[in-house]
Amino acid sequence: MNIIEKLNWRYATKEFDVSKKLSNEQLDLLLEASNLAPSSFGLQPFSVIVIENDAIREKLKPAAWNQPQTTDASQLILFAVNTDLSEKDVDKFIQRISETRNIPAESLAEYDGMMKGFIKQMSKEDVINWQAKQAYIALGQLMVSAAVEGIDTCPMEGFDKNEFDNILGLKEKNLASVVMAAVGFRSADDKYQALPKVRKPLDELVIKL
């Protein structure tokens, strides 16, 4: 497998084939890839929401500027951040490390304190922005993994996040939507699939010191 060929094959799919759906195994693979994405401290301060219900997606479509991917893709995978991130979330993470690696939680006291101190010194807005950056890393890993598997994606920031949160009941869960990916399989009629990628040459993009 040539990863560069796969990444050249990938594009932001605008028209999905509504008759083609991801298998359960394909969807699980994308979710596991998202779960394996790196994040600051390894804390994973975001949630991944899979939206499949047709009626819900019809409600969401106007809030996504009526972009057809909203309803035509196999699934929408939405990344949302925690609006109430607290020391309890760090405690839960420390306990998970302890159980997974079979080490006493007490031995992680310094790491625990570092994470809590990092979060405490930020404003609520800064905490939200920091979490969003972690979600974008997971989005990128999902998209690369999809390309490797021959699954099409379209990253989507163009939607009314507040309205999405209202429709999906995220505010009651202390969550706020950040970004999403429509996933599925391209339509043969999507004109964008044949367009060459427009990218900077490497000697313009890369600065070597």
GROMACS .gro file of C-alpha atoms in nm, residues 2 6 14 19 23 39 61 74 81 86 92 130 133 143 148 156 160 172 178 188 190 197 205 208:
model
   24
    2ASN     CA    1   0.126   0.347  -0.093
    6LYS     CA    2  -0.438   0.680  -0.089
   14LYS     CA    3  -1.955   1.644  -0.196
   19SER     CA    4  -2.740   0.336  -0.187
   23SER     CA    5  -2.064  -0.217   0.707
   39SER     CA    6  -0.430   1.368   2.239
   61LYS     CA    7  -2.969   1.955   0.734
   74SER     CA    8  -2.373   0.671   0.525
   81VAL     CA    9  -1.604   1.877   2.351
   86SER     CA   10  -1.311   1.912   3.561
   92LYS     CA   11  -1.124   0.897   3.583
  130TRP     CA   12  -0.775   2.323   2.373
  133LYS     CA   13  -0.762   2.096   1.895
  143MET     CA   14  -0.993   1.058   0.758
  148VAL     CA   15  -0.657   0.364   0.349
  156MET     CA   16  -1.746   1.968   0.777
  160ASP     CA   17  -2.465   2.596   1.307
  172GLU     CA   18  -2.791   1.854   2.862
  178VAL     CA   19  -1.694   2.122   1.712
  188ALA     CA   20  -2.009   0.850  -0.968
  190ASP     CA   21  -1.944   1.386  -0.802
  197LYS     CA   22  -0.535   1.848  -0.581
  205LEU     CA   23   0.550   2.465   0.239
  208LYS     CA   24   1.422   2.341   0.697
   0.00000   0.00000   0.00000
